[in-house]
Structures are given as structure tokens and as C-alpha cells.
């Protein structure tokens, strides 16, 4: 009994000590009570230039392309009702006969004669994208590069040329950073399994799959040294989650092979199977990769984390779907709103494109690129390199901030044309000037006497002139002036 207690307090002391050690480095430390071998590799955000570059992107492009673009969600006048890139899983009475074997032969028809990487890259540049995430291999296992570890690749299609290489070179030439999407799930590999191996034979097969996965990842980094990062997907299977020791090692190995490499939180699980954030609440990668087709409703949900949100233009189609008629298609306006929403909370928005089987980008996506691009041309200063402004979210739109500039992107202008912003008294600085970003015309800025109460904000008014008719969201730039702490420059601070 005595021994037991002593052992217990010894262990408790170690845990408390560990806690203390973390406490000195990071104020999230109160949760660091669980010893982990395969937890997060770092206790605070990366500060290197590559990661800073990632933070400054604001806007990215996602591309889902593979043999699923050939059926485009349909076959023999039948409609697959899931996401088109999942069409291989089509089953049941309403599915085409022998569908899986049909699908597995489709690569023999993959011949995107209209594909021009340079045009895609130029279009992305026009849109204002600073990075692209490209599907090198989706869940079906089809590789858009000539991998030497499988025959199920672009090399064995009529097209033959290395599409990943064409993408990397074309986007790089436009100054757009390339990230390689890679699915862990691989329906084409005989050793792949979603469930935990149950016997010796299963285990051996899964070991083969692990080796294959590692080989392909090393191959990708080796072939495409210009890639800035890997965007992992399909890592939620029970079998993969169990591989914490292997994936922990593999992540380290990939980072050593490719210094500066950026990997999100969707790659591996910790000792206890926790994903994205380990059992102590620490992020398992360089940025949070869990926002998909949905944005955080409140800054508290992302705190000071780095994060990206990947967004489809239809409700949930990543690969090409020939039918965009039967669902709501987000407009360039919707996507501008989402972009500012994401950036105002320190995130990047990544808009997905799903080219067709011939290599054409559909008109609707082209329209998004052109319209969003025209908006970005005028307003990009409110996007690139800006951060969360640390101010309450205004109903008019979104705040972003860079150095002494505070940007308000206005989506909702009230009928009285008055924009009244609330700046907390302890904010440290206050707006001293206001301009329209589009033409830098000055706007009258007034501090407003709101009377006395316990409200801790100071209010500033900008009235939008009658002759200014915005058809699109517009940006007001406030120049912030440091407040002198001794001189009480507050309208109603004498209560
Ligand atoms: C995955 C894929 O299955 C899908 O085809 C597409 O590639 C997308 C980008 O990623 O789908 C997911 C993955 C994660 C979530 C939802 C859909 N999630 O975390 O909510």
C-alpha cells in the first residue's frame, strides 16, 4: 500500500514537472498532462520564412483531377449521388453493372488533349491565388505522375506525360507555390485496408502498403523539389490511425528530406488515436487542416492557430461533375465573403476547381476566377499578409489588419450609409484617417459621442458619400495611430 502511494506520488510529480516545463514555453500547457511518444512535434507555431509565406497567402486554388473526371458523376444516363471523385464506390441496384471494373479500366481512356498547364496557372494568377493544392493521387489510387511503385499511373494512359510535373512547372513559373495533395486511402493497392489487420496475412499486406506509401511520398519530394508542402487526405481509417509510431517517423523523415516542408494536421494520429490535435491539445502539424466547406463561426474556434479552409463551389463536389444545375452554385460574391471571413480569422481560403476529362476548366469556374480576380486586383491589400484585427466582428463585414492599417471589407452597407466601428478603449491605437481602398479617396472620419455607460468601446463613424455606389463589396482603410497612454485621448473615459 505504502509503495503504491509512493509510486503514485512519484508519477504525479513527474507529470507535474513536465507540465511545469511546458508552462514556461507555452501558455496552453495546462493540458500537457499526458505523456506522448507520438504527439505534436512542436509546442508553438513555426516562425520560419516558409511558414510566414504560407500565412500571407490568403487565397489558394485546389484542383481535383483524375480519371473520375471522365464519368463526371454520371454513367449510362445514371446519376451517382455522392461527390463525383468518390464515384468508384458506386454500388447498389441503381449503379451500372460491374461498375468497379468499368471504373478501373477508365484510365485507358484518360487523354486530356485540351489540358494546358500554363493556362490553368495563368487563370489562377488572374484570380489572385498565391498557392495551389493539386491531387497527385486521390482515393482511387490513380497517380498523375509516373510513379515507379505502381502501374496505375498517367504513364499507362494515352496521355502518358507527367501531369504533376507540368503543373509544378507552370504554376511555379507564375510565382504560385505548389502543394501536393496525397490520399493515404488507396483503393488500388492490394495491401491497403481501412480496418485494422486481423491476422498475419493482413498485417503483412498492410506492411507492404505502408512501405509503398512511404516510397511514393519520398518519390514525390524527390521528383518535385519545388513543392512547398504536402496536403494529406484519407488518413482517417482505423488501420492508419493505429500506425502512430510509423507515421511519426515518416513525418520526421519527410521534413528532413525537404527542409521547410509544410504539412497540415491531417496526416497522422497520436499514441491514443487523436487526430489534428494530440491528447494534450497540441496541433499535429504546421496548420489546422480540418476546415472543409465550412468556416469557423467565431475566432475562439481557431484561436491563434494557423489554418486553411478548402471550399467547393457547388455544395459538395470536388472532382468534375457534369451537372451543376441541380444545386446551389456559390457566386463570386459568396466566395469573396468566405475569403474575407477566413482571412479575418487568420485562415487561408482555398477554392476548388474540378477540370473535366479533356482538361477543360468549366465556364462557371472561369467566371469565379475572373470576377474574384477583378475584385482582388482592387482590394488585395486587405487580403495578402493581413491578420485577425483583434476587434469585435462588425455587422458590415470583416476586419483585417496589417501594421498600422485596419481594413474593413464592407458587404452590408446600411440604408443610412453610416459605418460605425467600435474600437475597445484598451486597443492601444485608434483610427486617425479613413480612405476607400479602391481609389484612396478620403472619407470623413468622426469620433462619436455615444453618451456614458459601461461600454468599453469608442465609436468612429464614416459616412459613405451619396455619389459612391458600390456594386461589389468595398474596402475602407483606416490608418491607426498609436494612443499615448498618458494623454487620455478618450471621449468618455472620465466616468
Ligand atoms: C476528403 C475527400 O474524401 C474528398 O473527396 C475531397 O478530396 C476532400 C478535399 O477531402 O473529404 C473529406 C475529408 C475530411 C472531411 C470531410 C470530407 N472532414 O474532415 O470533415
JSON list of N, CA, C and O and ligand atoms in Angstrom, two decimals, residues 64 85-86 138-139 181 233 236 266 292 318, ligand 1:
[
{"chain": "A", "resi": 64, "resn": "UNK", "atom": "N", "xyz": [-8.93, 19.20, -58.09]},
{"chain": "A", "resi": 64, "resn": "UNK", "atom": "CA", "xyz": [-9.19, 17.76, -58.03]},
{"chain": "A", "resi": 64, "resn": "UNK", "atom": "C", "xyz": [-9.30, 17.25, -59.45]},
{"chain": "A", "resi": 64, "resn": "UNK", "atom": "O", "xyz": [-10.22, 17.62, -60.18]},
{"chain": "A", "resi": 85, "resn": "UNK", "atom": "N", "xyz": [-15.79, 12.55, -57.19]},
{"chain": "A", "resi": 85, "resn": "UNK", "atom": "CA", "xyz": [-14.49, 11.88, -57.11]},
{"chain": "A", "resi": 85, "resn": "UNK", "atom": "C", "xyz": [-14.56, 10.57, -56.32]},
{"chain": "A", "resi": 85, "resn": "UNK", "atom": "O", "xyz": [-13.61, 9.81, -56.28]},
{"chain": "A", "resi": 86, "resn": "UNK", "atom": "N", "xyz": [-15.73, 10.32, -55.73]},
{"chain": "A", "resi": 86, "resn": "UNK", "atom": "CA", "xyz": [-15.96, 9.07, -54.99]},
{"chain": "A", "resi": 86, "resn": "UNK", "atom": "C", "xyz": [-16.72, 8.05, -55.84]},
{"chain": "A", "resi": 86, "resn": "UNK", "atom": "O", "xyz": [-17.13, 7.00, -55.35]},
{"chain": "A", "resi": 138, "resn": "UNK", "atom": "N", "xyz": [-5.72, 10.58, -55.75]},
{"chain": "A", "resi": 138, "resn": "UNK", "atom": "CA", "xyz": [-6.91, 10.60, -54.89]},
{"chain": "A", "resi": 138, "resn": "UNK", "atom": "C", "xyz": [-7.18, 9.19, -54.37]},
{"chain": "A", "resi": 138, "resn": "UNK", "atom": "O", "xyz": [-6.34, 8.30, -54.55]},
{"chain": "A", "resi": 139, "resn": "UNK", "atom": "N", "xyz": [-8.34, 8.98, -53.71]},
{"chain": "A", "resi": 139, "resn": "UNK", "atom": "CA", "xyz": [-8.58, 7.69, -53.06]},
{"chain": "A", "resi": 139, "resn": "UNK", "atom": "C", "xyz": [-8.55, 6.51, -54.03]},
{"chain": "A", "resi": 139, "resn": "UNK", "atom": "O", "xyz": [-8.24, 5.38, -53.63]},
{"chain": "A", "resi": 181, "resn": "UNK", "atom": "N", "xyz": [-1.33, 17.34, -53.02]},
{"chain": "A", "resi": 181, "resn": "UNK", "atom": "CA", "xyz": [-2.37, 16.59, -52.33]},
{"chain": "A", "resi": 181, "resn": "UNK", "atom": "C", "xyz": [-2.04, 15.12, -52.48]},
{"chain": "A", "resi": 181, "resn": "UNK", "atom": "O", "xyz": [-1.73, 14.65, -53.59]},
{"chain": "A", "resi": 233, "resn": "UNK", "atom": "N", "xyz": [-4.71, 13.62, -47.14]},
{"chain": "A", "resi": 233, "resn": "UNK", "atom": "CA", "xyz": [-6.14, 13.34, -47.05]},
{"chain": "A", "resi": 233, "resn": "UNK", "atom": "C", "xyz": [-6.31, 11.83, -46.90]},
{"chain": "A", "resi": 233, "resn": "UNK", "atom": "O", "xyz": [-5.37, 11.05, -47.09]},
{"chain": "A", "resi": 236, "resn": "UNK", "atom": "N", "xyz": [-8.09, 8.90, -42.21]},
{"chain": "A", "resi": 236, "resn": "UNK", "atom": "CA", "xyz": [-8.97, 8.67, -41.07]},
{"chain": "A", "resi": 236, "resn": "UNK", "atom": "C", "xyz": [-9.27, 7.18, -40.80]},
{"chain": "A", "resi": 236, "resn": "UNK", "atom": "O", "xyz": [-9.98, 6.85, -39.86]},
{"chain": "A", "resi": 266, "resn": "UNK", "atom": "N", "xyz": [-3.63, 16.83, -41.03]},
{"chain": "A", "resi": 266, "resn": "UNK", "atom": "CA", "xyz": [-4.42, 15.68, -41.46]},
{"chain": "A", "resi": 266, "resn": "UNK", "atom": "C", "xyz": [-3.52, 14.53, -41.94]},
{"chain": "A", "resi": 266, "resn": "UNK", "atom": "O", "xyz": [-3.81, 13.86, -42.92]},
{"chain": "A", "resi": 292, "resn": "UNK", "atom": "N", "xyz": [-13.43, 22.30, -43.68]},
{"chain": "A", "resi": 292, "resn": "UNK", "atom": "CA", "xyz": [-13.73, 21.83, -45.02]},
{"chain": "A", "resi": 292, "resn": "UNK", "atom": "C", "xyz": [-15.16, 22.21, -45.38]},
{"chain": "A", "resi": 292, "resn": "UNK", "atom": "O", "xyz": [-16.10, 21.76, -44.72]},
{"chain": "A", "resi": 318, "resn": "UNK", "atom": "N", "xyz": [-15.96, 17.79, -55.58]},
{"chain": "A", "resi": 318, "resn": "UNK", "atom": "CA", "xyz": [-14.56, 18.21, -55.72]},
{"chain": "A", "resi": 318, "resn": "UNK", "atom": "C", "xyz": [-14.07, 17.91, -57.13]},
{"chain": "A", "resi": 318, "resn": "UNK", "atom": "O", "xyz": [-13.51, 18.75, -57.81]},
{"chain": "B", "resi": 1, "resn": "LIG", "atom": "C1", "xyz": [-11.93, 14.41, -48.48]},
{"chain": "B", "resi": 1, "resn": "LIG", "atom": "C2", "xyz": [-12.09, 13.55, -49.71]},
{"chain": "B", "resi": 1, "resn": "LIG", "atom": "O1", "xyz": [-12.76, 12.37, -49.37]},
{"chain": "B", "resi": 1, "resn": "LIG", "atom": "C3", "xyz": [-12.83, 14.34, -50.75]},
{"chain": "B", "resi": 1, "resn": "LIG", "atom": "O2", "xyz": [-13.00, 13.56, -51.92]},
{"chain": "B", "resi": 1, "resn": "LIG", "atom": "C4", "xyz": [-12.03, 15.58, -51.10]},
{"chain": "B", "resi": 1, "resn": "LIG", "atom": "O3", "xyz": [-10.78, 15.22, -51.65]},
{"chain": "B", "resi": 1, "resn": "LIG", "atom": "C5", "xyz": [-11.83, 16.41, -49.84]},
{"chain": "B", "resi": 1, "resn": "LIG", "atom": "C6", "xyz": [-10.91, 17.58, -50.04]},
{"chain": "B", "resi": 1, "resn": "LIG", "atom": "O4", "xyz": [-11.27, 15.62, -48.78]},
{"chain": "B", "resi": 1, "resn": "LIG", "atom": "O5", "xyz": [-13.21, 14.58, -47.90]},
{"chain": "B", "resi": 1, "resn": "LIG", "atom": "C7", "xyz": [-13.34, 14.97, -46.63]},
{"chain": "B", "resi": 1, "resn": "LIG", "atom": "C8", "xyz": [-12.30, 14.97, -45.75]},
{"chain": "B", "resi": 1, "resn": "LIG", "atom": "C9", "xyz": [-12.48, 15.46, -44.45]},
{"chain": "B", "resi": 1, "resn": "LIG", "atom": "C10", "xyz": [-13.70, 15.92, -44.07]},
{"chain": "B", "resi": 1, "resn": "LIG", "atom": "C11", "xyz": [-14.75, 15.91, -44.94]},
{"chain": "B", "resi": 1, "resn": "LIG", "atom": "C12", "xyz": [-14.58, 15.43, -46.23]},
{"chain": "B", "resi": 1, "resn": "LIG", "atom": "N1", "xyz": [-13.85, 16.44, -42.79]},
{"chain": "B", "resi": 1, "resn": "LIG", "atom": "O6", "xyz": [-12.87, 16.48, -42.02]},
{"chain": "B", "resi": 1, "resn": "LIG", "atom": "O7", "xyz": [-14.94, 16.91, -42.45]}
]
